[in-house]
mmCIF file of C-alpha atoms in Angstrom:
data_model
loop_
_atom_site.group_PDB
_atom_site.id
_atom_site.type_symbol
_atom_site.label_atom_id
_atom_site.label_comp_id
_atom_site.label_asym_id
_atom_site.label_seq_id
_atom_site.Cartn_x
_atom_site.Cartn_y
_atom_site.Cartn_z
ATOM 1 C CA UNK A 1352 0.000 0.000 0.000
ATOM 2 C CA UNK A 1353 1.433 3.400 -0.944
ATOM 3 C CA UNK A 1354 2.186 6.103 1.584
ATOM 4 C CA UNK A 1355 -0.433 8.518 0.116
ATOM 5 C CA UNK A 1356 -3.091 5.804 0.524
ATOM 6 C CA UNK A 1357 -2.114 5.349 4.175
ATOM 7 C CA UNK A 1358 -2.328 9.090 4.736
ATOM 8 C CA UNK A 1359 -5.747 9.342 3.088
ATOM 9 C CA UNK A 1360 -7.097 6.455 5.176
ATOM 10 C CA UNK A 1361 -5.634 7.828 8.396
ATOM 11 C CA UNK A 1362 -7.066 11.255 7.638
ATOM 12 C CA UNK A 1363 -10.527 9.867 6.878
ATOM 13 C CA UNK A 1364 -10.699 7.912 10.128
ATOM 14 C CA UNK A 1365 -9.437 10.882 12.102
ATOM 15 C CA UNK A 1366 -11.982 13.221 10.490
ATOM 16 C CA UNK A 1367 -14.755 10.752 11.281
ATOM 17 C CA UNK A 1368 -13.608 10.511 14.898
ATOM 18 C CA UNK A 1369 -13.442 14.270 15.323
ATOM 19 C CA UNK A 1370 -16.888 14.688 13.783
ATOM 20 C CA UNK A 1371 -18.358 12.194 16.246
ATOM 21 C CA UNK A 1372 -16.512 13.727 19.202
ATOM 22 C CA UNK A 1373 -17.921 17.116 18.232
ATOM 23 C CA UNK A 1374 -21.382 15.558 18.680
ATOM 24 C CA UNK A 1375 -20.436 14.262 22.171
ATOM 25 C CA UNK A 1376 -19.855 10.672 21.007
ATOM 26 C CA UNK A 1377 -16.729 9.145 22.652
ATOM 27 C CA UNK A 1378 -14.474 7.531 20.008
ATOM 28 C CA UNK A 1379 -11.425 5.281 19.691
ATOM 29 C CA UNK A 1380 -9.395 3.795 16.808
ATOM 30 C CA UNK A 1381 -9.637 0.117 15.839
ATOM 31 C CA UNK A 1382 -6.734 -1.864 14.392
ATOM 32 C CA UNK A 1383 -6.683 -4.793 11.949
ATOM 33 C CA UNK A 1384 -9.444 -7.243 12.812
ATOM 34 C CA UNK A 1385 -11.644 -4.304 13.864
ATOM 35 C CA UNK A 1386 -10.494 -4.638 17.476
ATOM 36 C CA UNK A 1387 -9.012 -2.042 19.871
ATOM 37 C CA UNK A 1388 -5.280 -1.495 20.121
ATOM 38 C CA UNK A 1389 -3.456 -3.415 22.839
ATOM 39 C CA UNK A 1390 -2.436 -1.812 26.099
ATOM 40 C CA UNK A 1391 0.892 -0.063 26.422
ATOM 41 C CA UNK A 1392 3.589 -1.774 28.600
ATOM 42 C CA UNK A 1393 2.540 0.172 31.698
ATOM 43 C CA UNK A 1394 -1.103 -0.903 31.290
ATOM 44 C CA UNK A 1395 -0.497 -4.475 30.111
ATOM 45 C CA UNK A 1396 -2.487 -7.107 32.037
ATOM 46 C CA UNK A 1397 -4.247 -4.186 33.756
ATOM 47 C CA UNK A 1398 -1.201 -3.654 35.933
ATOM 48 C CA UNK A 1399 -2.123 0.036 36.212
ATOM 49 C CA UNK A 1400 -5.420 -0.778 37.876
ATOM 50 C CA UNK A 1401 -7.637 0.153 34.942
ATOM 51 C CA UNK A 1402 -9.378 3.342 33.909
ATOM 52 C CA UNK A 1403 -11.403 5.192 36.549
ATOM 53 C CA UNK A 1404 -14.581 4.601 34.516
ATOM 54 C CA UNK A 1405 -14.184 0.796 34.329
ATOM 55 C CA UNK A 1406 -16.085 -1.740 36.435
ATOM 56 C CA UNK A 1407 -13.181 -2.003 38.883
ATOM 57 C CA UNK A 1408 -11.913 1.600 38.870
ATOM 58 C CA UNK A 1409 -8.194 2.126 39.268
ATOM 59 C CA UNK A 1410 -5.649 4.915 39.139
ATOM 60 C CA UNK A 1411 -4.848 4.717 35.401
ATOM 61 C CA UNK A 1412 -4.814 8.039 33.571
ATOM 62 C CA UNK A 1413 -2.834 6.750 30.593
ATOM 63 C CA UNK A 1414 -3.019 9.192 27.658
ATOM 64 C CA UNK A 1415 -2.719 6.340 25.126
ATOM 65 C CA UNK A 1416 -5.695 4.404 23.668
ATOM 66 C CA UNK A 1417 -5.403 1.615 26.257
ATOM 67 C CA UNK A 1418 -8.253 -0.368 27.831
ATOM 68 C CA UNK A 1419 -10.455 -0.505 24.721
ATOM 69 C CA UNK A 1420 -13.891 1.144 25.200
ATOM 70 C CA UNK A 1421 -12.731 2.819 28.419
ATOM 71 C CA UNK A 1422 -10.241 4.917 26.443
ATOM 72 C CA UNK A 1423 -12.958 6.369 24.211
ATOM 73 C CA UNK A 1424 -12.988 10.145 24.460
ATOM 74 C CA UNK A 1425 -14.516 13.309 23.019
ATOM 75 C CA UNK A 1426 -11.421 15.394 23.749
ATOM 76 C CA UNK A 1427 -10.010 16.616 20.403
ATOM 77 C CA UNK A 1428 -6.622 17.288 22.014
ATOM 78 C CA UNK A 1429 -6.340 13.607 22.934
ATOM 79 C CA UNK A 1430 -7.747 12.338 19.640
ATOM 80 C CA UNK A 1431 -5.288 14.391 17.576
ATOM 81 C CA UNK A 1432 -2.442 14.196 20.081
ATOM 82 C CA UNK A 1433 0.976 12.650 19.570
ATOM 83 C CA UNK A 1434 0.229 9.574 21.684
ATOM 84 C CA UNK A 1435 -2.759 8.584 19.530
ATOM 85 C CA UNK A 1436 -1.048 9.377 16.238
ATOM 86 C CA UNK A 1437 0.559 5.935 15.822
ATOM 87 C CA UNK A 1438 -2.820 4.267 16.371
ATOM 88 C CA UNK A 1439 -4.518 6.419 13.725
ATOM 89 C CA UNK A 1440 -1.700 5.599 11.302
ATOM 90 C CA UNK A 1441 -2.591 1.897 11.622
ATOM 91 C CA UNK A 1442 -6.335 2.254 12.198
ATOM 92 C CA UNK A 1443 -8.716 0.153 10.113
ATOM 93 C CA UNK A 1444 -11.921 1.650 11.503
ATOM 94 C CA UNK A 1445 -13.424 3.967 14.110
ATOM 95 C CA UNK A 1446 -15.354 2.752 17.136
ATOM 96 C CA UNK A 1447 -17.498 4.576 19.650
ATOM 97 C CA UNK A 1448 -18.712 3.940 23.194
ATOM 98 C CA UNK A 1449 -22.540 3.778 23.001
ATOM 99 C CA UNK A 1450 -23.060 4.044 26.745
ATOM 100 C CA UNK A 1451 -20.859 7.128 26.900
ATOM 101 C CA UNK A 1452 -23.078 8.746 24.281
ATOM 102 C CA UNK A 1453 -26.285 7.777 26.102
ATOM 103 C CA UNK A 1454 -27.098 5.053 23.563
ATOM 104 C CA UNK A 1455 -27.722 1.319 23.298
ATOM 105 C CA UNK A 1456 -26.938 -0.704 20.165
ATOM 106 C CA UNK A 1457 -28.797 -3.939 19.473
ATOM 107 C CA UNK A 1458 -26.344 -5.787 17.226
ATOM 108 C CA UNK A 1459 -28.161 -8.187 14.887
ATOM 109 C CA UNK A 1460 -25.621 -10.547 13.381
ATOM 110 C CA UNK A 1461 -27.596 -12.482 10.758
ATOM 111 C CA UNK A 1462 -30.789 -12.486 8.710
ATOM 112 C CA UNK A 1463 -32.719 -14.493 11.306
ATOM 113 C CA UNK A 1464 -31.854 -11.960 14.036
ATOM 114 C CA UNK A 1465 -32.833 -9.086 11.751
ATOM 115 C CA UNK A 1466 -36.187 -10.737 11.014
ATOM 116 C CA UNK A 1467 -36.774 -11.217 14.759
ATOM 117 C CA UNK A 1468 -36.049 -7.521 15.400
ATOM 118 C CA UNK A 1469 -38.482 -6.351 12.720
ATOM 119 C CA UNK A 1470 -41.180 -8.517 14.302
ATOM 120 C CA UNK A 1471 -40.409 -7.685 17.933
ATOM 121 C CA UNK A 1472 -38.629 -4.362 18.507
ATOM 122 C CA UNK A 1473 -39.970 -0.811 18.175
ATOM 123 C CA UNK A 1474 -38.742 1.018 15.073
ATOM 124 C CA UNK A 1475 -35.644 3.153 15.578
ATOM 125 C CA UNK A 1476 -32.429 4.273 13.858
ATOM 126 C CA UNK A 1477 -30.972 1.386 11.797
ATOM 127 C CA UNK A 1478 -27.409 1.068 10.533
ATOM 128 C CA UNK A 1479 -26.515 -1.659 8.039
ATOM 129 C CA UNK A 1480 -23.567 -3.897 8.966
ATOM 130 C CA UNK A 1481 -21.572 -6.480 7.049
ATOM 131 C CA UNK A 1482 -23.865 -9.339 8.086
ATOM 132 C CA UNK A 1483 -26.893 -7.676 9.640
ATOM 133 C CA UNK A 1484 -28.009 -4.438 11.275
ATOM 134 C CA UNK A 1485 -27.425 -2.201 14.295
ATOM 135 C CA UNK A 1486 -30.632 -0.898 15.921
ATOM 136 C CA UNK A 1487 -29.774 2.167 17.999
ATOM 137 C CA UNK A 1488 -31.892 3.433 20.895
ATOM 138 C CA UNK A 1489 -31.627 6.420 23.242
ATOM 139 C CA UNK A 1490 -30.826 5.159 26.740
ATOM 140 C CA UNK A 1491 -28.115 3.198 28.523
ATOM 141 C CA UNK A 1492 -28.167 -0.322 29.932
ATOM 142 C CA UNK A 1493 -25.829 -3.154 30.805
ATOM 143 C CA UNK A 1494 -24.130 -4.778 27.809
ATOM 144 C CA UNK A 1495 -24.340 -8.503 27.098
ATOM 145 C CA UNK A 1496 -23.464 -10.867 24.268
ATOM 146 C CA UNK A 1497 -25.666 -13.626 22.893
ATOM 147 C CA UNK A 1498 -28.844 -12.509 24.658
ATOM 148 C CA UNK A 1499 -30.587 -14.592 21.996
ATOM 149 C CA UNK A 1500 -29.292 -16.238 18.796
ATOM 150 C CA UNK A 1501 -27.402 -13.678 16.722
ATOM 151 C CA UNK A 1502 -28.174 -10.760 19.064
ATOM 152 C CA UNK A 1503 -25.751 -8.758 21.233
ATOM 153 C CA UNK A 1504 -26.517 -5.658 23.285
ATOM 154 C CA UNK A 1505 -23.793 -2.986 23.293
ATOM 155 C CA UNK A 1506 -24.131 -0.042 25.647
ATOM 156 C CA UNK A 1507 -22.277 0.450 28.940
ATOM 157 C CA UNK A 1508 -18.731 -0.929 29.062
ATOM 158 C CA UNK A 1509 -18.563 -1.949 25.406
ATOM 159 C CA UNK A 1510 -17.739 -0.400 22.040
ATOM 160 C CA UNK A 1511 -19.455 -0.539 18.651
ATOM 161 C CA UNK A 1512 -17.931 0.029 15.234
ATOM 162 C CA UNK A 1513 -18.998 3.254 13.504
ATOM 163 C CA UNK A 1514 -20.634 2.322 10.201
ATOM 164 C CA UNK A 1515 -22.383 5.557 9.379
ATOM 165 C CA UNK A 1516 -25.334 7.555 10.696
ATOM 166 C CA UNK A 1517 -27.980 5.081 9.515
ATOM 167 C CA UNK A 1518 -31.590 5.856 8.715
ATOM 168 C CA UNK A 1519 -34.773 6.345 10.719
ATOM 169 C CA UNK A 1520 -35.731 8.233 13.859
ATOM 170 C CA UNK A 1521 -34.023 7.097 17.045
ATOM 171 C CA UNK A 1522 -36.460 5.839 19.700
ATOM 172 C CA UNK A 1523 -36.210 5.587 23.484
ATOM 173 C CA UNK A 1524 -34.744 2.305 24.742
ATOM 174 C CA UNK A 1525 -37.757 -0.015 25.181
ATOM 175 C CA UNK A 1526 -38.440 -2.449 27.996
ATOM 176 C CA UNK A 1527 -38.293 -5.375 25.585
ATOM 177 C CA UNK A 1528 -34.589 -4.700 24.995
ATOM 178 C CA UNK A 1529 -33.852 -4.316 28.705
ATOM 179 C CA UNK A 1530 -35.655 -7.595 29.263
ATOM 180 C CA UNK A 1531 -33.264 -9.427 26.931
ATOM 181 C CA UNK A 1532 -30.700 -9.509 29.707
ATOM 182 C CA UNK A 1533 -32.915 -11.694 31.895
ATOM 183 C CA UNK A 1534 -31.337 -15.136 31.703
ATOM 184 C CA UNK A 1535 -33.261 -17.642 29.619
ATOM 185 C CA UNK A 1536 -31.837 -20.714 31.344
ATOM 186 C CA UNK A 1537 -35.030 -22.719 31.264
ATOM 187 C CA UNK A 1538 -35.820 -26.395 31.144
ATOM 188 C CA UNK A 1539 -38.999 -28.110 30.078
ATOM 189 C CA UNK A 1540 -41.354 -29.153 32.899
ATOM 190 C CA UNK A 1541 -41.521 -32.638 31.397
ATOM 191 C CA UNK A 1542 -37.789 -33.040 32.123
ATOM 192 C CA UNK A 1543 -38.559 -33.205 35.803
ATOM 193 C CA UNK A 1544 -35.859 -30.641 36.668
ATOM 194 C CA UNK A 1545 -37.989 -27.707 37.746
ATOM 195 C CA UNK A 1546 -38.052 -26.943 41.457
ATOM 196 C CA UNK A 1547 -41.429 -27.138 43.162
ATOM 197 C CA UNK A 1548 -43.271 -23.822 42.965
ATOM 198 C CA UNK A 1549 -43.987 -22.052 46.246
ATOM 199 C CA UNK A 1550 -47.508 -21.770 47.609
ATOM 200 C CA UNK A 1551 -49.594 -19.209 45.787
ATOM 201 C CA UNK A 1552 -50.541 -16.305 48.048
ATOM 202 C CA UNK A 1553 -53.697 -14.313 47.510
ATOM 203 C CA UNK A 1554 -53.666 -10.576 46.787
ATOM 204 C CA UNK A 1555 -56.165 -8.311 48.452
ATOM 205 C CA UNK A 1556 -56.488 -5.031 50.303
ATOM 206 C CA UNK A 1557 -55.501 -6.819 53.486
ATOM 207 C CA UNK A 1558 -51.929 -6.762 52.153
ATOM 208 C CA UNK A 1559 -52.367 -3.733 49.863
ATOM 209 C CA UNK A 1560 -53.651 -1.108 52.263
ATOM 210 C CA UNK A 1561 -52.269 1.781 50.199
ATOM 211 C CA UNK A 1562 -53.405 0.653 46.747
ATOM 212 C CA UNK A 1563 -55.828 2.864 44.803
ATOM 213 C CA UNK A 1564 -57.069 0.085 42.508
ATOM 214 C CA UNK A 1565 -59.963 -2.298 42.957
ATOM 215 C CA UNK A 1566 -59.299 -5.976 43.518
ATOM 216 C CA UNK A 1567 -61.044 -6.764 40.241
ATOM 217 C CA UNK A 1568 -58.742 -4.418 38.327
ATOM 218 C CA UNK A 1569 -55.581 -5.855 39.869
ATOM 219 C CA UNK A 1570 -56.634 -9.493 39.506
ATOM 220 C CA UNK A 1571 -57.650 -9.014 35.873
ATOM 221 C CA UNK A 1572 -54.280 -7.460 35.029
ATOM 222 C CA UNK A 1573 -52.433 -10.194 36.888
ATOM 223 C CA UNK A 1574 -54.312 -13.008 35.179
ATOM 224 C CA UNK A 1575 -53.621 -11.519 31.768
ATOM 225 C CA UNK A 1576 -49.941 -11.273 32.656
ATOM 226 C CA UNK A 1577 -49.840 -14.848 33.919
ATOM 227 C CA UNK A 1578 -51.440 -15.993 30.671
ATOM 228 C CA UNK A 1579 -48.674 -14.291 28.693
ATOM 229 C CA UNK A 1580 -46.035 -16.109 30.752
ATOM 230 C CA UNK A 1581 -47.809 -19.453 30.428
ATOM 231 C CA UNK A 1582 -47.886 -19.047 26.657
ATOM 232 C CA UNK A 1583 -44.062 -19.026 26.618
ATOM 233 C CA UNK A 1584 -43.629 -22.726 27.333
ATOM 234 C CA UNK A 1585 -40.981 -23.258 24.660
ATOM 235 C CA UNK A 1586 -38.828 -20.156 25.182
ATOM 236 C CA UNK A 1587 -38.884 -16.530 26.300
ATOM 237 C CA UNK A 1588 -40.651 -16.992 29.641
ATOM 238 C CA UNK A 1589 -37.865 -15.220 31.530
ATOM 239 C CA UNK A 1590 -38.116 -12.094 29.397
ATOM 240 C CA UNK A 1591 -41.913 -12.227 29.479
ATOM 241 C CA UNK A 1592 -42.120 -12.426 33.261
ATOM 242 C CA UNK A 1593 -39.736 -9.450 33.507
ATOM 243 C CA UNK A 1594 -41.980 -7.418 31.215
ATOM 244 C CA UNK A 1595 -45.149 -8.350 33.103
ATOM 245 C CA UNK A 1596 -43.567 -7.459 36.453
ATOM 246 C CA UNK A 1597 -42.461 -4.085 35.129
ATOM 247 C CA UNK A 1598 -45.921 -3.409 33.684
ATOM 248 C CA UNK A 1599 -47.556 -4.227 37.033
ATOM 249 C CA UNK A 1600 -45.147 -1.930 38.882
ATOM 250 C CA UNK A 1601 -45.944 0.952 36.510
ATOM 251 C CA UNK A 1602 -49.673 0.466 37.137
ATOM 252 C CA UNK A 1603 -49.071 1.135 40.836
ATOM 253 C CA UNK A 1604 -46.518 3.938 40.446
ATOM 254 C CA UNK A 1605 -49.000 6.609 41.603
ATOM 255 C CA UNK A 1606 -50.362 4.689 44.590
ATOM 256 C CA UNK A 1607 -49.284 5.839 48.069
ATOM 257 C CA UNK A 1608 -48.573 2.187 48.918
ATOM 258 C CA UNK A 1609 -48.090 -0.416 50.100
ATOM 259 C CA UNK A 1610 -49.648 -2.246 47.157
ATOM 260 C CA UNK A 1611 -48.635 -5.807 47.983
ATOM 261 C CA UNK A 1612 -46.514 -6.094 44.856
ATOM 262 C CA UNK A 1613 -44.401 -8.782 46.492
ATOM 263 C CA UNK A 1614 -47.502 -10.992 46.576
ATOM 264 C CA UNK A 1615 -48.186 -10.376 42.890
ATOM 265 C CA UNK A 1616 -44.509 -10.998 42.205
ATOM 266 C CA UNK A 1617 -44.660 -14.338 43.977
ATOM 267 C CA UNK A 1618 -47.543 -15.400 41.761
ATOM 268 C CA UNK A 1619 -45.497 -14.445 38.703
ATOM 269 C CA UNK A 1620 -42.556 -16.489 39.986
ATOM 270 C CA UNK A 1621 -44.816 -19.479 40.579
ATOM 271 C CA UNK A 1622 -46.160 -19.351 37.029
ATOM 272 C CA UNK A 1623 -42.697 -18.869 35.499
ATOM 273 C CA UNK A 1624 -41.400 -21.896 37.404
ATOM 274 C CA UNK A 1625 -44.354 -23.954 36.176
ATOM 275 C CA UNK A 1626 -43.305 -23.406 32.540
ATOM 276 C CA UNK A 1627 -39.647 -24.254 33.111
ATOM 277 C CA UNK A 1628 -37.850 -21.154 34.415
ATOM 278 C CA UNK A 1629 -35.537 -22.085 37.320
ATOM 279 C CA UNK A 1630 -36.785 -20.392 40.461
ATOM 280 C CA UNK A 1631 -33.682 -18.213 41.090
ATOM 281 C CA UNK A 1632 -33.874 -16.763 37.579
ATOM 282 C CA UNK A 1633 -37.620 -16.232 37.800
ATOM 283 C CA UNK A 1634 -37.192 -14.406 41.102
ATOM 284 C CA UNK A 1635 -34.455 -12.209 39.671
ATOM 285 C CA UNK A 1636 -36.547 -11.360 36.605
ATOM 286 C CA UNK A 1637 -39.541 -10.389 38.744
ATOM 287 C CA UNK A 1638 -37.465 -8.366 41.218
ATOM 288 C CA UNK A 1639 -35.727 -6.510 38.389
ATOM 289 C CA UNK A 1640 -39.044 -5.842 36.684
ATOM 290 C CA UNK A 1641 -40.703 -4.498 39.818
ATOM 291 C CA UNK A 1642 -37.682 -2.333 40.628
ATOM 292 C CA UNK A 1643 -37.229 -1.129 37.037
ATOM 293 C CA UNK A 1644 -40.406 0.907 37.072
ATOM 294 C CA UNK A 1645 -39.570 2.696 40.271
#
């Protein structure tokens, strides 16, 4: 490759990075393989303790592009500085930190995942990728890989490759995407591996002395939610029970309380267990759903 070609490529990546940084999107260079550059000797094996914004914050204030997504910045002085120059000279692409920009990227890696998204997720900004699509939402959440076949969630503590602005209007991060992080480690009831469900407690104003709703209203909503969970006997019960729990919590957001939501939550756990969700995962999904609407 000729020197002028290298200079043109380096300049294009740098211009892209500066344009994103100017819009408050933290950026970093990617090397061959579309992966971040390795740590410098002082940061190798995280000997420095890691960046202050990492999960285990340390003392590192390294001015080089070390620690992958955690090095992403909007500071033009850093991006164009001497210590990043060598990285830009070898860069193959530009990445950004979605969480740092207040965004979440649903990375759809194949045609089946793309078809699932079009059937399931609210419309939003879409960016075409080599094998699929990035669906970008406004809002930050925990990142996770393989939340379902061909689907990764990139937001906090992860980077995404910049592939252009995309098309469509960006929507607010929906509950259905947040619910993807609820573990789907289920087993069929016929396998005989499901723990015995706890006794089903009854909801009423004896336990919900601060609830503004009638018993009929609450019971009708609960039964509809339980039916949705029961319909997910093959897969997806964990995500469904999370969504139902969050919906129930939102219904009671304006009540002075207490509303006995723990009793409703226990009934959701019981139903989830009956269709194959291990009890610890069902309990976590319900607790997260009830807390998520607070």
